[in-house]
Short mmCIF file of C-alpha atoms in Angstrom, two decimals:
data_model
loop_
_atom_site.label_atom_id
_atom_site.label_comp_id
_atom_site.label_asym_id
_atom_site.label_seq_id
_atom_site.Cartn_x
_atom_site.Cartn_y
_atom_site.Cartn_z
CA MET A 1 -41.62 -128.54 -88.00
CA ASP A 2 -45.17 -127.70 -89.12
CA PRO A 3 -47.52 -130.08 -87.23
CA GLY A 4 -50.07 -129.86 -90.06
CA VAL A 5 -47.72 -131.32 -92.66
CA GLY A 6 -47.77 -135.03 -93.43
CA ALA A 7 -45.24 -137.24 -95.13
CA PRO A 8 -44.48 -136.59 -98.82
CA LYS A 9 -46.46 -138.62 -101.31
CA ALA A 10 -44.05 -138.51 -104.26
CA LEU A 11 -40.33 -138.41 -104.92
CA VAL A 12 -39.20 -136.86 -108.19
CA ALA A 13 -35.80 -138.44 -108.87
CA GLU A 14 -33.97 -136.28 -111.39
CA LEU A 15 -31.24 -138.78 -112.18
CA THR A 16 -29.35 -136.58 -114.66
CA TYR A 17 -29.78 -133.37 -116.60
CA ARG A 18 -27.99 -134.89 -119.59
CA CYS A 19 -30.23 -135.32 -122.62
CA ASN A 20 -29.95 -136.30 -126.27
CA MET A 21 -32.67 -133.86 -127.32
CA PHE A 22 -32.88 -130.08 -127.68
CA CYS A 23 -36.40 -129.07 -126.63
CA TYR A 24 -36.66 -125.28 -126.47
CA TYR A 25 -39.22 -125.36 -123.65
CA CYS A 26 -37.37 -127.71 -121.28
CA TYR A 27 -37.82 -126.89 -117.59
CA ASN A 28 -34.31 -128.10 -116.70
CA PRO A 29 -31.81 -125.48 -115.48
CA THR A 30 -30.15 -123.27 -118.08
CA ASP A 31 -26.81 -123.41 -116.23
CA LEU A 32 -26.18 -127.04 -117.17
CA SER A 33 -22.44 -126.78 -116.58
CA ALA A 34 -23.23 -126.69 -112.84
CA TYR A 35 -24.39 -130.32 -113.03
CA PRO A 36 -21.59 -132.36 -114.65
CA ALA A 37 -21.90 -136.12 -114.90
CA ALA A 38 -18.99 -136.57 -112.51
CA ALA A 39 -20.93 -134.78 -109.75
CA GLU A 40 -24.11 -136.84 -110.09
CA LEU A 41 -25.24 -139.08 -107.24
CA THR A 42 -23.78 -142.56 -107.45
CA THR A 43 -25.84 -145.72 -107.68
CA ASP A 44 -25.31 -146.39 -103.96
CA GLU A 45 -26.41 -142.86 -103.08
CA TRP A 46 -29.61 -143.21 -105.12
CA VAL A 47 -30.29 -146.58 -103.49
CA ARG A 48 -30.04 -144.90 -100.09
CA VAL A 49 -32.35 -142.07 -101.22
CA LEU A 50 -34.98 -144.55 -102.46
CA THR A 51 -34.77 -146.55 -99.24
CA GLU A 52 -35.16 -143.44 -97.10
CA ALA A 53 -38.04 -142.22 -99.27
CA ALA A 54 -40.00 -145.43 -98.75
CA LYS A 55 -39.40 -145.30 -95.00
CA LEU A 56 -40.53 -141.67 -94.96
CA GLY A 57 -43.86 -142.63 -96.48
CA VAL A 58 -43.38 -141.84 -100.16
CA LEU A 59 -45.72 -143.85 -102.39
CA HIS A 60 -44.57 -142.92 -105.91
CA VAL A 61 -41.16 -142.37 -107.47
CA HIS A 62 -40.90 -140.51 -110.76
CA PHE A 63 -37.61 -141.26 -112.52
CA THR A 64 -36.87 -138.32 -114.78
CA GLY A 65 -34.11 -136.04 -116.05
CA GLY A 66 -32.89 -134.81 -118.53
CA GLU A 67 -33.26 -138.21 -120.05
CA PRO A 68 -33.16 -140.83 -117.25
CA THR A 69 -32.23 -143.73 -119.56
CA LEU A 70 -28.82 -142.09 -120.01
CA ARG A 71 -28.05 -143.41 -116.53
CA ARG A 72 -26.77 -146.94 -117.08
CA ASP A 73 -27.89 -147.90 -113.59
CA LEU A 74 -31.56 -147.07 -114.27
CA PRO A 75 -32.61 -150.76 -114.46
CA GLU A 76 -30.96 -151.39 -111.09
CA LEU A 77 -32.63 -148.34 -109.53
CA VAL A 78 -36.03 -149.37 -110.91
CA ALA A 79 -35.69 -152.82 -109.37
CA TRP A 80 -34.62 -151.37 -106.02
CA ALA A 81 -37.48 -148.87 -105.95
CA LYS A 82 -39.95 -151.64 -106.70
CA ALA A 83 -38.47 -153.78 -103.94
CA GLN A 84 -39.16 -150.92 -101.50
CA GLY A 85 -42.84 -151.01 -102.45
CA LEU A 86 -42.81 -147.82 -104.52
CA TYR A 87 -44.98 -147.25 -107.59
CA VAL A 88 -42.50 -146.57 -110.39
CA ASN A 89 -43.16 -143.97 -113.07
CA LEU A 90 -40.61 -143.41 -115.84
CA ILE A 91 -40.65 -140.05 -117.64
CA THR A 92 -38.71 -140.43 -120.88
CA ASN A 93 -38.25 -139.08 -124.39
CA LEU A 94 -38.38 -142.70 -125.58
CA THR A 95 -35.59 -142.50 -128.18
CA LEU A 96 -32.78 -144.73 -126.91
CA TYR A 97 -31.89 -148.44 -126.75
CA ASP A 98 -33.38 -151.60 -128.18
CA GLU A 99 -36.53 -153.60 -127.49
CA ALA A 100 -34.78 -155.89 -125.00
CA TYR A 101 -33.80 -152.90 -122.85
CA TRP A 102 -37.36 -151.62 -122.61
CA ARG A 103 -38.85 -155.04 -121.89
CA ASP A 104 -36.26 -155.52 -119.16
CA LEU A 105 -37.21 -152.20 -117.54
CA ILE A 106 -40.86 -153.23 -117.43
CA GLU A 107 -40.00 -156.64 -116.00
CA ARG A 108 -37.86 -155.02 -113.29
CA GLY A 109 -40.80 -152.95 -112.08
CA VAL A 110 -41.74 -149.91 -114.17
CA ASP A 111 -45.49 -149.48 -113.64
CA HIS A 112 -46.08 -146.41 -115.79
CA VAL A 113 -44.24 -144.84 -118.72
CA GLN A 114 -44.83 -141.20 -119.56
CA ALA A 115 -43.46 -140.66 -123.06
CA SER A 116 -42.96 -137.19 -124.50
CA PHE A 117 -43.75 -136.33 -128.10
CA GLN A 118 -43.02 -132.91 -129.55
CA ALA A 119 -45.67 -133.18 -132.29
CA HIS A 120 -47.97 -135.68 -133.97
CA GLU A 121 -45.85 -135.86 -137.13
CA PRO A 122 -42.10 -136.21 -137.80
CA THR A 123 -41.25 -132.83 -139.36
CA LEU A 124 -42.07 -130.63 -136.37
CA ASN A 125 -41.22 -133.33 -133.83
CA ASP A 126 -37.73 -133.68 -135.27
CA ARG A 127 -37.28 -129.94 -135.70
CA ILE A 128 -37.72 -129.56 -131.95
CA GLY A 129 -36.27 -132.82 -130.65
CA GLY A 130 -33.64 -133.76 -133.21
CA PRO A 131 -33.36 -135.85 -136.39
CA GLN A 132 -35.14 -139.21 -136.49
CA THR A 133 -36.52 -138.88 -132.97
CA PHE A 134 -40.13 -139.32 -134.11
CA LYS A 135 -39.35 -142.61 -135.84
CA ARG A 136 -37.52 -143.94 -132.78
CA LYS A 137 -40.36 -142.91 -130.47
CA MET A 138 -42.91 -144.73 -132.62
CA GLU A 139 -40.83 -147.93 -132.63
CA ARG A 140 -40.59 -147.96 -128.87
CA MET A 141 -44.26 -147.12 -128.39
CA ALA A 142 -45.08 -150.31 -130.31
CA TRP A 143 -42.77 -152.34 -128.06
CA LEU A 144 -44.24 -150.84 -124.89
CA ARG A 145 -47.84 -151.46 -125.94
CA ASP A 146 -46.99 -155.15 -126.22
CA THR A 147 -45.84 -155.24 -122.59
CA GLY A 148 -49.14 -153.97 -121.19
CA VAL A 149 -47.47 -151.20 -119.15
CA TYR A 150 -49.66 -148.17 -118.42
CA LEU A 151 -48.82 -145.54 -121.05
CA THR A 152 -49.20 -141.79 -120.91
CA LEU A 153 -48.42 -139.62 -123.90
CA ASN A 154 -47.25 -136.12 -122.99
CA VAL A 155 -47.32 -133.26 -125.49
CA VAL A 156 -46.22 -129.76 -124.54
CA LEU A 157 -48.33 -127.16 -126.35
CA HIS A 158 -46.90 -123.87 -127.60
CA ARG A 159 -47.22 -121.55 -130.57
CA TRP A 160 -45.65 -124.02 -132.98
CA ASN A 161 -48.09 -126.90 -132.41
CA ILE A 162 -51.15 -125.65 -130.54
CA ASP A 163 -53.20 -125.19 -133.73
CA ASP A 164 -52.61 -128.89 -134.50
CA LEU A 165 -54.31 -130.00 -131.30
CA GLU A 166 -57.14 -131.92 -132.98
CA ALA A 167 -54.60 -133.92 -134.98
CA ILE A 168 -52.60 -134.52 -131.78
CA LEU A 169 -55.72 -135.82 -130.03
CA HIS A 170 -56.45 -138.29 -132.84
CA PHE A 171 -52.79 -139.31 -132.95
CA ALA A 172 -52.85 -140.23 -129.26
CA HIS A 173 -56.17 -142.02 -129.61
CA ASP A 174 -54.92 -144.06 -132.57
CA LEU A 175 -51.81 -145.04 -130.59
CA GLY A 176 -54.06 -146.59 -127.99
CA VAL A 177 -52.48 -144.94 -124.93
CA GLU A 178 -54.41 -144.92 -121.68
CA ARG A 179 -53.78 -141.26 -120.97
CA LEU A 180 -52.93 -138.08 -122.89
CA GLU A 181 -51.42 -135.20 -120.95
CA LEU A 182 -51.57 -131.86 -122.74
CA ALA A 183 -49.27 -129.44 -120.97
CA MET A 184 -49.24 -125.80 -121.96
CA THR A 185 -45.68 -124.49 -121.89
CA GLN A 186 -44.80 -123.14 -118.47
CA PHE A 187 -42.42 -120.23 -118.90
CA ALA A 188 -39.42 -121.14 -116.79
CA GLY A 189 -36.02 -122.58 -117.65
CA TRP A 190 -35.39 -122.75 -121.39
CA ALA A 191 -39.00 -121.80 -122.13
CA TRP A 192 -38.44 -118.48 -120.35
CA LYS A 193 -35.42 -117.78 -122.55
CA ASN A 194 -37.38 -118.69 -125.69
CA ARG A 195 -40.73 -117.22 -124.65
CA ALA A 196 -40.95 -114.77 -127.56
CA ALA A 197 -41.13 -117.63 -130.06
CA LEU A 198 -43.23 -120.04 -127.99
CA LEU A 199 -45.98 -118.00 -126.34
CA PRO A 200 -49.35 -118.69 -128.05
CA THR A 201 -52.03 -116.05 -128.28
CA PRO A 202 -54.99 -115.97 -125.87
CA GLU A 203 -57.27 -116.96 -128.75
CA GLN A 204 -55.15 -120.03 -129.54
CA VAL A 205 -55.23 -121.11 -125.90
CA GLU A 206 -58.98 -120.57 -125.60
CA ARG A 207 -59.64 -122.72 -128.69
CA ALA A 208 -57.32 -125.45 -127.41
CA VAL A 209 -58.95 -125.58 -123.97
CA GLU A 210 -62.40 -125.91 -125.51
CA LEU A 211 -61.27 -128.57 -127.97
CA ALA A 212 -59.66 -130.60 -125.20
CA ARG A 213 -62.86 -130.34 -123.16
CA GLN A 214 -64.95 -131.64 -126.04
CA TYR A 215 -62.69 -134.62 -126.71
CA LYS A 216 -62.38 -135.40 -123.00
CA GLU A 217 -66.14 -135.92 -122.93
CA ARG A 218 -66.26 -137.74 -126.28
CA TRP A 219 -63.55 -140.26 -125.42
CA ALA A 220 -64.17 -140.56 -121.68
CA ASP A 221 -64.53 -144.33 -121.94
CA THR A 222 -61.37 -144.94 -123.98
CA MET A 223 -58.68 -142.41 -122.99
CA VAL A 224 -58.08 -140.05 -120.07
CA ILE A 225 -57.30 -136.53 -121.27
CA THR A 226 -55.82 -133.92 -118.95
CA MET A 227 -54.75 -130.39 -119.76
CA VAL A 228 -52.40 -128.20 -117.74
CA GLY A 229 -53.43 -124.64 -118.53
CA LEU A 230 -51.20 -121.72 -119.40
CA ASP A 231 -50.64 -119.77 -116.19
CA PHE A 232 -50.10 -116.45 -117.95
CA TYR A 233 -53.69 -116.41 -119.21
CA GLU A 234 -55.33 -117.57 -116.00
CA LYS A 235 -57.00 -115.26 -113.49
CA ARG A 236 -56.08 -117.34 -110.48
CA PRO A 237 -52.79 -119.14 -109.85
CA LYS A 238 -52.22 -122.85 -109.41
CA PRO A 239 -50.84 -124.21 -106.14
CA CYS A 240 -47.11 -124.79 -106.44
CA MET A 241 -46.65 -128.57 -106.68
CA LEU A 242 -49.98 -128.95 -104.82
CA GLY A 243 -48.50 -126.82 -102.06
CA TRP A 244 -44.83 -126.00 -101.44
CA GLY A 245 -43.31 -128.76 -99.32
CA GLN A 246 -46.59 -130.60 -98.81
CA VAL A 247 -46.80 -133.39 -101.42
CA TYR A 248 -43.66 -133.56 -103.58
CA MET A 249 -39.95 -133.59 -102.97
CA VAL A 250 -37.43 -133.37 -105.81
CA VAL A 251 -33.89 -134.72 -105.62
CA ASN A 252 -31.75 -133.28 -108.38
CA PRO A 253 -28.76 -135.01 -110.02
CA VAL A 254 -26.23 -133.69 -107.49
CA GLY A 255 -28.38 -134.56 -104.46
CA GLU A 256 -29.99 -131.22 -103.62
CA VAL A 257 -33.53 -131.65 -102.29
CA LEU A 258 -36.06 -129.18 -103.65
CA PRO A 259 -39.77 -128.53 -103.07
CA CYS A 260 -40.27 -128.24 -106.86
CA HIS A 261 -38.35 -128.68 -110.13
CA GLY A 262 -37.59 -125.01 -110.61
CA ALA A 263 -36.83 -123.90 -107.07
CA LYS A 264 -33.11 -123.30 -107.74
CA VAL A 265 -34.12 -120.16 -109.64
CA ILE A 266 -34.79 -118.57 -106.23
CA ARG A 267 -31.25 -117.48 -105.45
CA GLU A 268 -31.97 -116.52 -101.84
CA LEU A 269 -32.80 -120.10 -100.83
CA ARG A 270 -30.24 -122.67 -99.70
CA PHE A 271 -31.02 -126.28 -100.52
CA ASP A 272 -29.71 -129.13 -98.41
CA THR A 273 -28.24 -132.24 -99.99
CA VAL A 274 -28.78 -135.91 -99.30
CA ARG A 275 -25.01 -136.18 -99.00
CA ASP A 276 -25.19 -134.16 -95.78
CA ARG A 277 -28.62 -134.82 -94.27
CA SER A 278 -31.25 -137.56 -94.35
CA LEU A 279 -34.26 -137.18 -96.59
CA ALA A 280 -36.56 -137.14 -93.54
CA ASP A 281 -34.57 -134.41 -91.81
CA ILE A 282 -34.66 -132.27 -94.94
CA TRP A 283 -38.40 -132.79 -95.43
CA TRP A 284 -39.36 -131.94 -91.87
CA ASN A 285 -36.77 -129.36 -90.86
CA SER A 286 -34.87 -127.75 -93.75
CA GLU A 287 -35.06 -124.01 -94.23
CA ALA A 288 -36.02 -124.29 -97.92
CA PHE A 289 -39.01 -126.57 -97.29
CA GLN A 290 -40.21 -124.49 -94.35
CA ARG A 291 -39.93 -121.12 -96.14
CA PHE A 292 -43.16 -121.21 -98.16
CA ARG A 293 -44.93 -124.15 -96.56
CA GLY A 294 -48.47 -123.58 -95.37
CA GLU A 295 -50.07 -120.15 -94.84
CA ALA A 296 -48.02 -118.30 -92.24
CA TRP A 297 -45.71 -116.65 -94.80
CA LEU A 298 -48.50 -115.40 -97.07
CA PRO A 299 -48.56 -111.69 -97.97
CA GLU A 300 -51.63 -109.64 -98.73
CA PRO A 301 -53.88 -109.99 -100.66
CA CYS A 302 -53.30 -113.75 -100.23
CA ARG A 303 -53.51 -113.69 -96.44
CA SER A 304 -57.10 -112.45 -96.56
CA CYS A 305 -58.15 -114.52 -99.59
CA PRO A 306 -60.71 -117.31 -99.02
CA LEU A 307 -58.87 -119.42 -101.64
CA ARG A 308 -55.52 -119.25 -99.85
CA THR A 309 -55.74 -122.90 -98.75
CA LEU A 310 -56.22 -123.96 -102.39
CA ASP A 311 -53.51 -122.01 -104.21
CA PHE A 312 -51.14 -120.95 -101.39
CA GLY A 313 -50.32 -117.76 -103.26
CA GLY A 314 -49.39 -119.54 -106.50
CA CYS A 315 -46.00 -120.44 -107.94
CA ARG A 316 -42.97 -119.14 -106.03
CA CYS A 317 -40.63 -119.61 -108.98
CA GLN A 318 -42.94 -117.71 -111.32
CA ALA A 319 -43.27 -114.90 -108.81
CA TYR A 320 -39.48 -114.70 -108.57
CA LEU A 321 -38.91 -114.76 -112.33
CA LEU A 322 -41.43 -112.01 -112.93
CA THR A 323 -40.79 -109.73 -109.95
CA GLY A 324 -37.41 -110.69 -108.52
CA ARG A 325 -39.13 -111.70 -105.26
CA ALA A 326 -40.40 -115.11 -104.18
CA ASP A 327 -42.50 -113.84 -101.27
CA VAL A 328 -45.14 -111.98 -103.29
CA THR A 329 -48.47 -113.06 -104.75
CA ASP A 330 -48.03 -114.89 -108.04
CA PRO A 331 -48.51 -112.16 -110.69
CA VAL A 332 -50.91 -114.49 -112.52
CA CYS A 333 -53.52 -113.70 -109.87
CA GLU A 334 -55.99 -111.00 -110.90
CA PHE A 335 -55.63 -109.46 -107.44
CA SER A 336 -51.83 -109.28 -107.53
CA PRO A 337 -50.42 -105.74 -107.71
CA HIS A 338 -48.00 -107.14 -110.30
CA ARG A 339 -50.68 -108.38 -112.71
CA PRO A 340 -50.46 -105.23 -114.91
CA MET A 341 -46.73 -105.87 -115.32
CA LEU A 342 -47.42 -109.42 -116.50
CA ASP A 343 -50.06 -108.20 -118.94
CA ALA A 344 -47.58 -105.72 -120.37
CA LEU A 345 -44.97 -108.47 -120.71
CA ILE A 346 -47.44 -110.70 -122.56
CA GLU A 347 -48.39 -107.89 -124.92
CA SER A 348 -44.79 -106.99 -125.73
CA THR A 349 -43.84 -110.66 -126.16
CA LEU A 350 -46.64 -111.32 -128.62
CA ARG A 351 -45.64 -108.24 -130.62
CA SER A 352 -41.91 -108.98 -130.66
CA VAL A 353 -41.44 -111.79 -133.19
CA ASP A 354 -43.46 -114.04 -135.45
CA GLY A 355 -42.25 -117.21 -133.75
CA LYS A 356 -40.77 -118.75 -136.88
CA ALA A 357 -37.20 -119.12 -135.66
CA VAL A 358 -35.60 -119.96 -132.35
CA PRO A 359 -31.85 -120.32 -131.91
CA ARG A 360 -30.89 -123.86 -130.92
CA THR A 361 -29.49 -122.71 -127.59
CA HIS A 362 -30.50 -125.82 -125.67
CA VAL A 363 -27.86 -128.25 -126.86
CA MET A 364 -26.82 -130.87 -124.33
CA SER A 365 -24.28 -132.65 -126.51
CA ARG A 366 -21.49 -130.96 -124.54
CA TRP A 367 -22.24 -133.32 -121.69
CA ASP A 368 -19.97 -136.22 -120.92
CA SER A 369 -20.96 -139.58 -122.40
CA PRO A 370 -23.45 -141.62 -120.33
CA GLY A 371 -22.21 -143.52 -117.36
#
């Protein structure tokens, strides 16, 4: 156990990987058949996880998926989490169920709803997410505004919508949400498979960053605007989940406990499950959480870098996807020996296709019905 590590601050509860939408940039695993509904944690198992999380010192729980509302026990889990003193955030595509359902969720204890939109208008939104999804999202946004719950609008930016950013900003402002999160596509999961059609140009990203900065200042008194940059075009990497095994713990639908959403991509790691070990034991002692926690594992040039306590070598999953190794400096870093390889990949990707067509490979309708 690392004596410098404190208790986790947040639990990401991935209740299911089932989803009614088809987003091409989804960070969920591409091997969805490995997570059938029949293997998901039961209600009682999730209740135990939430109880253990609160005792461990977790402050926030983020219910997510897939689409978490496909779990019929979500209202019960929300109420239980709230009873344990946890701040409850619901991350949802906001397309399912009636007004009574959403009002009930808020009454049971949802503090914050993070709703995803694929675009600011129905044509592109529905092209990515599925028919009529924009209309359903707008209906439910109106219901949620009436409840007074804290609302965040999340829009993932990529080649198809990044040039519409100013319209997206005004759309969010007109909706009256408290917070707009602009997240540049991170190329893992389905986004990695579809990167040729989704990767924006450096010029598009530069314009978007500047535009977001301007509106962040202009609307500082009315709406919080955050932007998650595109790693590929950065010179320095971001810390993985604010440091691998230091702030977040993720429990996936079958009970495996991960330091980040994408960690299963690292095939060499073994992840313990809440069905075999307590959450506290996994956090403090498991091999996966210890492997890249802190600074001791860092390679050069990270080990000698004065910023090593800020970025911890960058994203382990990104390093693995790009190099086949998780124990190297994130190739995003300008000092990484693998940076030229990433630059070559970006150049070839931008040359490969015009981005007008992506096969609808991410179809979750093969999943069992909810429940």
